[in-house]
PDB file of C-alpha atoms in Angstrom:
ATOM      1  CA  UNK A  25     -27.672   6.607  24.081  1.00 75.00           C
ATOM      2  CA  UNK A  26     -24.178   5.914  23.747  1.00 89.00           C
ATOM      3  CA  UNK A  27     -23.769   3.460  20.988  1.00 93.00           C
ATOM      4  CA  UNK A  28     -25.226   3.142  17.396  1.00 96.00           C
ATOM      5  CA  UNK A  29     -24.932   0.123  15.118  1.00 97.00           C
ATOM      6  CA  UNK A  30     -24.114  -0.007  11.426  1.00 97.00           C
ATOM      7  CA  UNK A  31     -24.306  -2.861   8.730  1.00 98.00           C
ATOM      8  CA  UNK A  32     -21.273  -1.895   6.308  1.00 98.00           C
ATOM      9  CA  UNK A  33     -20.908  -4.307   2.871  1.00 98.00           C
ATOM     10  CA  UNK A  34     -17.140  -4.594   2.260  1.00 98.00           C
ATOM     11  CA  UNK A  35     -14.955  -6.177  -0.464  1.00 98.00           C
ATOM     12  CA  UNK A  36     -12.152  -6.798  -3.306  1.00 98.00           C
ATOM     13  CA  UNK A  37     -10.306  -8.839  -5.125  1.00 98.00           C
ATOM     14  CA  UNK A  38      -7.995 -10.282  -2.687  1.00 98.00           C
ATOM     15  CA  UNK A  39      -7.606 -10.356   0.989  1.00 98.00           C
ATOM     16  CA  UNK A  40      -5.138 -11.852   3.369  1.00 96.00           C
ATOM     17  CA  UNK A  41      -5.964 -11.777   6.927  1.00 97.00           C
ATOM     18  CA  UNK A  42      -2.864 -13.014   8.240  1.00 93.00           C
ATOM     19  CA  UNK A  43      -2.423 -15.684  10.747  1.00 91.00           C
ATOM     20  CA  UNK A  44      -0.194 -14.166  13.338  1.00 88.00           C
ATOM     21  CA  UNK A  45       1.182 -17.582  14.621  1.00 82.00           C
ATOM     22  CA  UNK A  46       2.576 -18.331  10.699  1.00 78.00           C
ATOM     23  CA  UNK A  47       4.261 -15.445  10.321  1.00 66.00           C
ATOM     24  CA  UNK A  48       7.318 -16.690   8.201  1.00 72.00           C
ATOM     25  CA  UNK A  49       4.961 -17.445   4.883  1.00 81.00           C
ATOM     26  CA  UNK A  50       1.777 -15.520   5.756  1.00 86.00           C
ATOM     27  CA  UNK A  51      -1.043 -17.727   5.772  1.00 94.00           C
ATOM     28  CA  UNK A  52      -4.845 -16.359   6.108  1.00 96.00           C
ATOM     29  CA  UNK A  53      -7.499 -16.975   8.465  1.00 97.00           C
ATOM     30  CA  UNK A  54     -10.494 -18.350   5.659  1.00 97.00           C
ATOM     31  CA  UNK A  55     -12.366 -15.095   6.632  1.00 98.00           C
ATOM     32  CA  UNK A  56     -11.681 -11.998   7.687  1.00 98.00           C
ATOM     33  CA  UNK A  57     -10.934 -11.170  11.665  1.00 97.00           C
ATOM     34  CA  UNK A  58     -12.030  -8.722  14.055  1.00 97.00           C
ATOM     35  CA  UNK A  59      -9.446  -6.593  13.800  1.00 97.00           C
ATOM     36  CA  UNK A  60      -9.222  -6.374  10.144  1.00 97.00           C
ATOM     37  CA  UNK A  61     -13.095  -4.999  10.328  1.00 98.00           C
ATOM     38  CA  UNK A  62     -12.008  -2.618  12.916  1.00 97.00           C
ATOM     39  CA  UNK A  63      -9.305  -1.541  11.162  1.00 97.00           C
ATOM     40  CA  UNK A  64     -11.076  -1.020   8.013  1.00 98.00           C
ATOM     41  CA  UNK A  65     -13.541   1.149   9.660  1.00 98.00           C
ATOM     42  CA  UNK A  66     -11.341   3.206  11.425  1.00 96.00           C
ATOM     43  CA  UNK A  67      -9.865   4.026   7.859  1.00 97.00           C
ATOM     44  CA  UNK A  68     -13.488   5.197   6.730  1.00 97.00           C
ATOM     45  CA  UNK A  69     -13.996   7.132   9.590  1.00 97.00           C
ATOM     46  CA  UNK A  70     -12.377   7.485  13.365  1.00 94.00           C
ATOM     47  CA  UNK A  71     -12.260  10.037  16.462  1.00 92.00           C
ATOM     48  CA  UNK A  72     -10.619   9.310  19.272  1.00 90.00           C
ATOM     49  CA  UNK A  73     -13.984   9.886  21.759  1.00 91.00           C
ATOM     50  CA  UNK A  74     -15.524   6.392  20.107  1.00 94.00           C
ATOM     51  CA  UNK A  75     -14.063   3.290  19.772  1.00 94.00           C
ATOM     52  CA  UNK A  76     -15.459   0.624  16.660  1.00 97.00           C
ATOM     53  CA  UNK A  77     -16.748  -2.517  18.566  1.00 97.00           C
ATOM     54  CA  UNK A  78     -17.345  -5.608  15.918  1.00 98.00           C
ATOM     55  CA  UNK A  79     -20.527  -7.887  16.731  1.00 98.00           C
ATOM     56  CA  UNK A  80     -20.493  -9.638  13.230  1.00 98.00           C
ATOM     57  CA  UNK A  81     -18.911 -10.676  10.319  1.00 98.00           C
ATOM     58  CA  UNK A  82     -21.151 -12.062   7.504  1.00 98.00           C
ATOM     59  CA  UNK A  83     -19.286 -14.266   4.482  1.00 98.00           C
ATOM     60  CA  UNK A  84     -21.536 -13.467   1.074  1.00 98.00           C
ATOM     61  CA  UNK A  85     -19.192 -15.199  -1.300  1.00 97.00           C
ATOM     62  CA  UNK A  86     -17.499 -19.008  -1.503  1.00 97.00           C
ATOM     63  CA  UNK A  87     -14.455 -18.913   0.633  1.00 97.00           C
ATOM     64  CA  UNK A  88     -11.265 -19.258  -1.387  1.00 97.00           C
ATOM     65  CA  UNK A  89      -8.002 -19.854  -1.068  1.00 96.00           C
ATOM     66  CA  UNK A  90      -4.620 -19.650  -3.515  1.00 96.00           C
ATOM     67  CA  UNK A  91      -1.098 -19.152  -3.372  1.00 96.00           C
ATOM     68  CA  UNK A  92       0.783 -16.410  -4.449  1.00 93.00           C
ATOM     69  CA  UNK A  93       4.738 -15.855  -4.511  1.00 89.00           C
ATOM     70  CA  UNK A  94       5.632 -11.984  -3.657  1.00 82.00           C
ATOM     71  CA  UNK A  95       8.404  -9.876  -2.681  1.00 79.00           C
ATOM     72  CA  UNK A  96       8.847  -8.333   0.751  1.00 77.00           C
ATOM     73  CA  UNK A  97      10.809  -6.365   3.002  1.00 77.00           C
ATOM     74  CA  UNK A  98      13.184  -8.105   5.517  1.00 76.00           C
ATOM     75  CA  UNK A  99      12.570  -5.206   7.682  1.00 74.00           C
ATOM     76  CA  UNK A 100       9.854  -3.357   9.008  1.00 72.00           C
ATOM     77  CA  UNK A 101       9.714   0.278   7.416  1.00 72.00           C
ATOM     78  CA  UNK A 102      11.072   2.753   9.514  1.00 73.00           C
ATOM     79  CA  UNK A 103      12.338   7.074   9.699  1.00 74.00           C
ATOM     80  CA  UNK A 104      15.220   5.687   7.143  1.00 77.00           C
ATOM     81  CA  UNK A 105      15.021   4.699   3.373  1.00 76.00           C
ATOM     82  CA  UNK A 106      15.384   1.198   2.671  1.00 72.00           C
ATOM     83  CA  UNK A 107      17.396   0.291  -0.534  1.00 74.00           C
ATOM     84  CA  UNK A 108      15.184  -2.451  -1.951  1.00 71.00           C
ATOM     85  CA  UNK A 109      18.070  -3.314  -4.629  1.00 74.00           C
ATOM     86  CA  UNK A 110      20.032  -4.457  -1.526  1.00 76.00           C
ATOM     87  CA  UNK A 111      19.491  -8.147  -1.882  1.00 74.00           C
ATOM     88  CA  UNK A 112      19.670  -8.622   1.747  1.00 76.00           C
ATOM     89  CA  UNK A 113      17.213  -5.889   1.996  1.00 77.00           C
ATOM     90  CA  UNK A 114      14.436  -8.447   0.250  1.00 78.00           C
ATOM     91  CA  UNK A 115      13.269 -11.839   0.410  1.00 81.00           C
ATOM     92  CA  UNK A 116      10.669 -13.647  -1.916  1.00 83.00           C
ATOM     93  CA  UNK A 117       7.761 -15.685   0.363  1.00 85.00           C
ATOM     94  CA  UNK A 118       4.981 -17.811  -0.824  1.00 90.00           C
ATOM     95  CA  UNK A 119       1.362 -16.243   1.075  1.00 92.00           C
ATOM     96  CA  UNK A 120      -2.062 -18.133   1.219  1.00 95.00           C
ATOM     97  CA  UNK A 121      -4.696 -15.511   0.282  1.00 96.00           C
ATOM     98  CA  UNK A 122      -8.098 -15.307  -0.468  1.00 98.00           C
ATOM     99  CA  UNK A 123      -9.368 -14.658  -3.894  1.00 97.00           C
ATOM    100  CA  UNK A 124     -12.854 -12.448  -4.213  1.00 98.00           C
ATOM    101  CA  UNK A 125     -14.409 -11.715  -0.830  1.00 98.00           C
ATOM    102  CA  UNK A 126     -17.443  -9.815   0.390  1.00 98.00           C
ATOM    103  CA  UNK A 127     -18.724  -9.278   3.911  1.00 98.00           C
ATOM    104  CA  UNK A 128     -21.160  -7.420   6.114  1.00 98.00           C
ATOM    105  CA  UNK A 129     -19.561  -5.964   8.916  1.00 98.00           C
ATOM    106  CA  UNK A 130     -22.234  -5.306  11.888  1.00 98.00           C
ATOM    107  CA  UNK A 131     -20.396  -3.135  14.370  1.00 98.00           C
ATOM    108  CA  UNK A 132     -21.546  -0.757  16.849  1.00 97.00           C
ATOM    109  CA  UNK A 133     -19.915   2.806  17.028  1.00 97.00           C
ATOM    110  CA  UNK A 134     -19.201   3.328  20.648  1.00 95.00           C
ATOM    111  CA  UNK A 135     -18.710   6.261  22.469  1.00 94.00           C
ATOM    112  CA  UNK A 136     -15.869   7.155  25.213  1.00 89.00           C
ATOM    113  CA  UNK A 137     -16.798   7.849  28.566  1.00 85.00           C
ATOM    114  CA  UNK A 138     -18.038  11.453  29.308  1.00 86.00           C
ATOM    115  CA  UNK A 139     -18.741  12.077  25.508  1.00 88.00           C
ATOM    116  CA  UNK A 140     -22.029  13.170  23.985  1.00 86.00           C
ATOM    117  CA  UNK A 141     -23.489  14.390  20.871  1.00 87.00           C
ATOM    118  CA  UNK A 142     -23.506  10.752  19.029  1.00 93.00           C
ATOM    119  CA  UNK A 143     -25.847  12.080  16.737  1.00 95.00           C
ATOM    120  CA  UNK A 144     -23.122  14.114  15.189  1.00 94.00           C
ATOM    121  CA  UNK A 145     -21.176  11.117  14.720  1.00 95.00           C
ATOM    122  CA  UNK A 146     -23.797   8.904  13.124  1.00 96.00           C
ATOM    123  CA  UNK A 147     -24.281  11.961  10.770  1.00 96.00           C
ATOM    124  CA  UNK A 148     -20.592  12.112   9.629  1.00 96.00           C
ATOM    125  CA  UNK A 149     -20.471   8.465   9.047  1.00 97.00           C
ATOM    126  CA  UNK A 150     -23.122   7.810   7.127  1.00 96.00           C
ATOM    127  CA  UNK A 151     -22.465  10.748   4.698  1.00 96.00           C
ATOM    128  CA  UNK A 152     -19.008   9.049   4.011  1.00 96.00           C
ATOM    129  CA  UNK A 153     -20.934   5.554   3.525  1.00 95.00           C
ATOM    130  CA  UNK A 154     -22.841   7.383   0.721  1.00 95.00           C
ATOM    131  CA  UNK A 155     -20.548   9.295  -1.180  1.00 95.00           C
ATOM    132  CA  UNK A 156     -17.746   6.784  -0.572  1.00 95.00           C
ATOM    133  CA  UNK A 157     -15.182   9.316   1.159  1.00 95.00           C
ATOM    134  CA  UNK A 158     -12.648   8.204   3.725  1.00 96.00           C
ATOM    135  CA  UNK A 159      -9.671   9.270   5.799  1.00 95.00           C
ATOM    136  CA  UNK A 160      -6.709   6.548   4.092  1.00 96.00           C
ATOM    137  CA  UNK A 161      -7.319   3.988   1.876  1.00 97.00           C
ATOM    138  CA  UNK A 162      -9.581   0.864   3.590  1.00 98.00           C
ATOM    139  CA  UNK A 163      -7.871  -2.554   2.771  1.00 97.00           C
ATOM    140  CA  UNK A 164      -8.137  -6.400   3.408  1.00 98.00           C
ATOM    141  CA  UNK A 165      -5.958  -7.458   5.796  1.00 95.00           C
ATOM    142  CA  UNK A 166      -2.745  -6.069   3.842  1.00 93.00           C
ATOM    143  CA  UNK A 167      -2.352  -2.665   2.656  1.00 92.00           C
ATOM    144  CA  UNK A 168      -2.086  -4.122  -1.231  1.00 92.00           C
ATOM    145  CA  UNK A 169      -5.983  -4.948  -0.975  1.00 97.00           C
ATOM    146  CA  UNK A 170      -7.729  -1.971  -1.254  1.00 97.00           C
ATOM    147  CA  UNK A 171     -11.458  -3.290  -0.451  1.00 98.00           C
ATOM    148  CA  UNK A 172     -14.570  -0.850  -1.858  1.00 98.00           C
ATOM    149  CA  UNK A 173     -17.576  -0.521   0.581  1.00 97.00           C
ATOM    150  CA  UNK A 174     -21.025   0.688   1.009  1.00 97.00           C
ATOM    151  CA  UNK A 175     -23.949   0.605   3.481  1.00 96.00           C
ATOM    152  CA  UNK A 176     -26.245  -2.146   3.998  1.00 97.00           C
ATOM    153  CA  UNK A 177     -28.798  -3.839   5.880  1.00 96.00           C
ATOM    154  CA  UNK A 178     -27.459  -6.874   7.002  1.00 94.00           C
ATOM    155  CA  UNK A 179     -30.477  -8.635   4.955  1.00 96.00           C
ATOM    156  CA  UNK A 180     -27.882  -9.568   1.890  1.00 96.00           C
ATOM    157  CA  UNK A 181     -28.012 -12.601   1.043  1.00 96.00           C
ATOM    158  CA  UNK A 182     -25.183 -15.152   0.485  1.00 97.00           C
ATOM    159  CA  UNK A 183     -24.230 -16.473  -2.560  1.00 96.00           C
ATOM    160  CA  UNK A 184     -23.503 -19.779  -0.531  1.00 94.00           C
ATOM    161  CA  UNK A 185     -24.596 -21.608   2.366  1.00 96.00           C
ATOM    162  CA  UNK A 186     -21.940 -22.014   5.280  1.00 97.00           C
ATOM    163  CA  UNK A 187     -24.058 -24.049   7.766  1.00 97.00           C
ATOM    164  CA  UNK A 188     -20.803 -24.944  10.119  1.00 97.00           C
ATOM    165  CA  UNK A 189     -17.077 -23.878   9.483  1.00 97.00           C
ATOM    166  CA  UNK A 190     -15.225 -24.782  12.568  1.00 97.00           C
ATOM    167  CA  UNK A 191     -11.484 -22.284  12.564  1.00 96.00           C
ATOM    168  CA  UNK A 192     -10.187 -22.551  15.900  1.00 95.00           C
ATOM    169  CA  UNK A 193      -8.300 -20.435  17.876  1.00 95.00           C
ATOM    170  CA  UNK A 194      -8.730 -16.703  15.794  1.00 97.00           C
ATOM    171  CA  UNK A 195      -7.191 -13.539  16.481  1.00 95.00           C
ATOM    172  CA  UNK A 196      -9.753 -10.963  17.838  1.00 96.00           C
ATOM    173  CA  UNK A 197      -7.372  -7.733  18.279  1.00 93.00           C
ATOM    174  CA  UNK A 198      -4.359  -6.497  19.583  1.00 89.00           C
ATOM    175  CA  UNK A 199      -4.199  -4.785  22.823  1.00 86.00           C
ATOM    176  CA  UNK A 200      -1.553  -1.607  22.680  1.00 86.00           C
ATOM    177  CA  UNK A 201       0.077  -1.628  26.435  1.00 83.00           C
ATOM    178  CA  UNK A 202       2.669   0.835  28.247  1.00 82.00           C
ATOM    179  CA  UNK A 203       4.562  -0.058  30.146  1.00 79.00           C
ATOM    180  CA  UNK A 204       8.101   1.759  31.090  1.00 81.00           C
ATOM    181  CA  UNK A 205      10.056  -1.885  32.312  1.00 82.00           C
ATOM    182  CA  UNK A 206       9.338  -3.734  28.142  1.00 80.00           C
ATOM    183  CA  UNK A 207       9.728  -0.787  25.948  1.00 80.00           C
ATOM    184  CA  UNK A 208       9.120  -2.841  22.961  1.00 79.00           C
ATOM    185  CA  UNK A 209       7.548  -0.778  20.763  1.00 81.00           C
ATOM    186  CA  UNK A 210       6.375   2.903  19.966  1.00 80.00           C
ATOM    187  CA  UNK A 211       2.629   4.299  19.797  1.00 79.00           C
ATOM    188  CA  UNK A 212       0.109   6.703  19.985  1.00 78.00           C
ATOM    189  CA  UNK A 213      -2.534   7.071  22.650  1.00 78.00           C
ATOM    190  CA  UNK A 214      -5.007   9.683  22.260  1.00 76.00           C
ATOM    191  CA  UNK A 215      -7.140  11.761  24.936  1.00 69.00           C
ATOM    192  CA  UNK A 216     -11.018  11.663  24.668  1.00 59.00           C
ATOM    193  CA  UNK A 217     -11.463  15.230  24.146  1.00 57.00           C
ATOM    194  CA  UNK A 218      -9.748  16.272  20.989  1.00 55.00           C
ATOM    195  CA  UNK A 219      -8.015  14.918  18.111  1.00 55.00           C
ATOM    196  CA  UNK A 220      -4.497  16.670  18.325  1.00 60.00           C
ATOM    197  CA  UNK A 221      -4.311  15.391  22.228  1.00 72.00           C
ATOM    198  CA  UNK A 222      -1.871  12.383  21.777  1.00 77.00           C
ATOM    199  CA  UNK A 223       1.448  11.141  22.613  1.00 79.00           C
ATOM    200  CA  UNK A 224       3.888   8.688  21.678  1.00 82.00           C
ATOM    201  CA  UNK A 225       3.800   6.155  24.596  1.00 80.00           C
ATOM    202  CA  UNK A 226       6.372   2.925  25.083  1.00 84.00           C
ATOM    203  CA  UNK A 227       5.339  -0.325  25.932  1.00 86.00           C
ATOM    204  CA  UNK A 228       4.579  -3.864  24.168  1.00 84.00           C
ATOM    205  CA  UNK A 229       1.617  -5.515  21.852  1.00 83.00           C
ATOM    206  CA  UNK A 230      -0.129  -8.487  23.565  1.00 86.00           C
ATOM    207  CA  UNK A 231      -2.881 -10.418  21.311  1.00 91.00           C
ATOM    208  CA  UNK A 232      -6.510 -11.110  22.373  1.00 94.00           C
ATOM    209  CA  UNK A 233      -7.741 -14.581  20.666  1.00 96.00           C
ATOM    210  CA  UNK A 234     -11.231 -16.488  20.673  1.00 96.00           C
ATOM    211  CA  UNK A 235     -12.454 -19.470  19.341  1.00 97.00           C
ATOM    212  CA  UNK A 236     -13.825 -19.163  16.293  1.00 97.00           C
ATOM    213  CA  UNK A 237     -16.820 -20.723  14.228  1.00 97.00           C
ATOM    214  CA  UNK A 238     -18.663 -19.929  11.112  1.00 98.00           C
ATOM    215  CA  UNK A 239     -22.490 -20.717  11.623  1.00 98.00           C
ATOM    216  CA  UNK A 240     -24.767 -20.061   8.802  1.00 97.00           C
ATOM    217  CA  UNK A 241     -22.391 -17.941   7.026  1.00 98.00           C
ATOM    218  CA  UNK A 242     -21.854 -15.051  10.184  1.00 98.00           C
ATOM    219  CA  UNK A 243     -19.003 -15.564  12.640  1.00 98.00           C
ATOM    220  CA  UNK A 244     -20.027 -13.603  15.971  1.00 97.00           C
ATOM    221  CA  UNK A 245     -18.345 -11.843  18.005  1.00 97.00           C
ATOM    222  CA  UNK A 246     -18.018 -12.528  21.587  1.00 96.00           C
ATOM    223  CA  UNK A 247     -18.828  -8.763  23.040  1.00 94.00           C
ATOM    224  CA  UNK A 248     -16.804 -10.046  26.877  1.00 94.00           C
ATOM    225  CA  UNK A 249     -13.659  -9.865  24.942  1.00 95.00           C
ATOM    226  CA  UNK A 250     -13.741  -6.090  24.304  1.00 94.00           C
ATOM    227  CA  UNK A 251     -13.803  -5.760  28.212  1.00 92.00           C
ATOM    228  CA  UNK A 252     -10.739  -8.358  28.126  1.00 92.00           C
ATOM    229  CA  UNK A 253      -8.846  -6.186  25.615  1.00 92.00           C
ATOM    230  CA  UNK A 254      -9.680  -2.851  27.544  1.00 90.00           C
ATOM    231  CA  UNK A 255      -8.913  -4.326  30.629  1.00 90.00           C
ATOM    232  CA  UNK A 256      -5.397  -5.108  29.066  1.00 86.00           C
ATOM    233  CA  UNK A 257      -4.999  -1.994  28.031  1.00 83.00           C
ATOM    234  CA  UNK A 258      -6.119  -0.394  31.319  1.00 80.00           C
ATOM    235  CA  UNK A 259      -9.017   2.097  29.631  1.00 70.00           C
ATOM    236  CA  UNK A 260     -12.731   2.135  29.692  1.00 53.00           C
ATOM    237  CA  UNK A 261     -15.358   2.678  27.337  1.00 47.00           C
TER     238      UNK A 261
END
């Protein structure tokens, strides 16, 4: 066995799952993305021998939408203080969010080639599910949205029906490539074996996308696209 699946509940008070392709006032996808669930579990729990593979994304609550008016950063954080009362430093944008979300997140813990012992794994995550320990905060989307969680069975049941809720094209995740000739960006990539084996690699982001449709409140996952984003980033599971 090389895989085990969990059903995690997640949610908070607000989430914005932002729409990459509106990127100058952030607008949110109506529910939350692939990515987003990955990235939430990852901040629960995360080893670099298994990677978190998303099958589905249940929506409990009504979806909704409002607009809020925030300040933010002209420039990505980096090794140097930014002086935020630097006008130039700042700008004010208007963001689409999503007021008062829960989900079920069913997502299969996969391990890395050559690696055994999932049992230990499943252990370790499930303990944090019940006591509610994690490695950094879990959030919706944006790092201001802290989102709570707990286990579940995937039986909840919504508090309304979504028969059909068409969204289009939807980001599913972002593939981290290196590549010496488009040194666009910094990252890590870790070895299979041990945590502390990683290096800072240099290379570009390229986003995976799918078409997207809410049917009877559970957007699925199309499981071909982890092989596209793998194949992308030229590793196996």
């Amino acid at each position: 066995m090389n895989k085990a699946t969990f059903h995690i509940k997640v949610g908070g008070d607000y989430a914005c799952f932002t729409n990459p392709g509106l990127k100058v006032e952030r607008c949110t996808y109506p529910v939350m993305t692939p990515a987003a669930a990955r990235g939430l579990l990852e901040a629960i729990y995360w080893k670099p021998q298994f990677r978190w593979e998303i099958r589905e994304i249940k929506v409990l609550k009504p979806i909704k939408q409002i607009s809020i008016m925030r300040n933010e950063l002209n420039e990505r954080q980096g090794k140097n203080p930014i002086i935020i009362d630097d006008p130039k430093n700042r700008a004010q944008r208007t963001s689409l969010i999503l007021k008062d979300v829960e989900y079920v997140i069913k997502a299969d813990l996969v391990l890395k080639e050559g690696i055994n012992n999932i049992m230990g794994y499943i252990d370790q995550f499930a303990r944090k599910l019940k006591t509610g320990q994690y490695h950094h905060t879990p959030y919706l989307g944006t790092r201001e949205f802290a989102a709570w969680f707990e286990s579940a069975t995937g039986d909840e049941e919504p508090e309304c029906i979504i028969k059909e809720y068409p969204i289009g094209q939807m980001l599913f995740d972002s593939a981290y490539i290196e590549d010496n000739e488009r040194k666009e960006i910094d990252f890590h990539l870790h070895g299979h074996t041990h945590s502390n084996d990683k290096r800072v690699a240099r290379g570009y982001q390229s986003a995976v996308y799918f078409d997207a449709i809410v049917e009877n409140n559970i957007l699925k996952i199309p499981p071909k696209k982890y092989l596209e984003l793998y194949e992308k980033e030229g590793v196996h599971v």
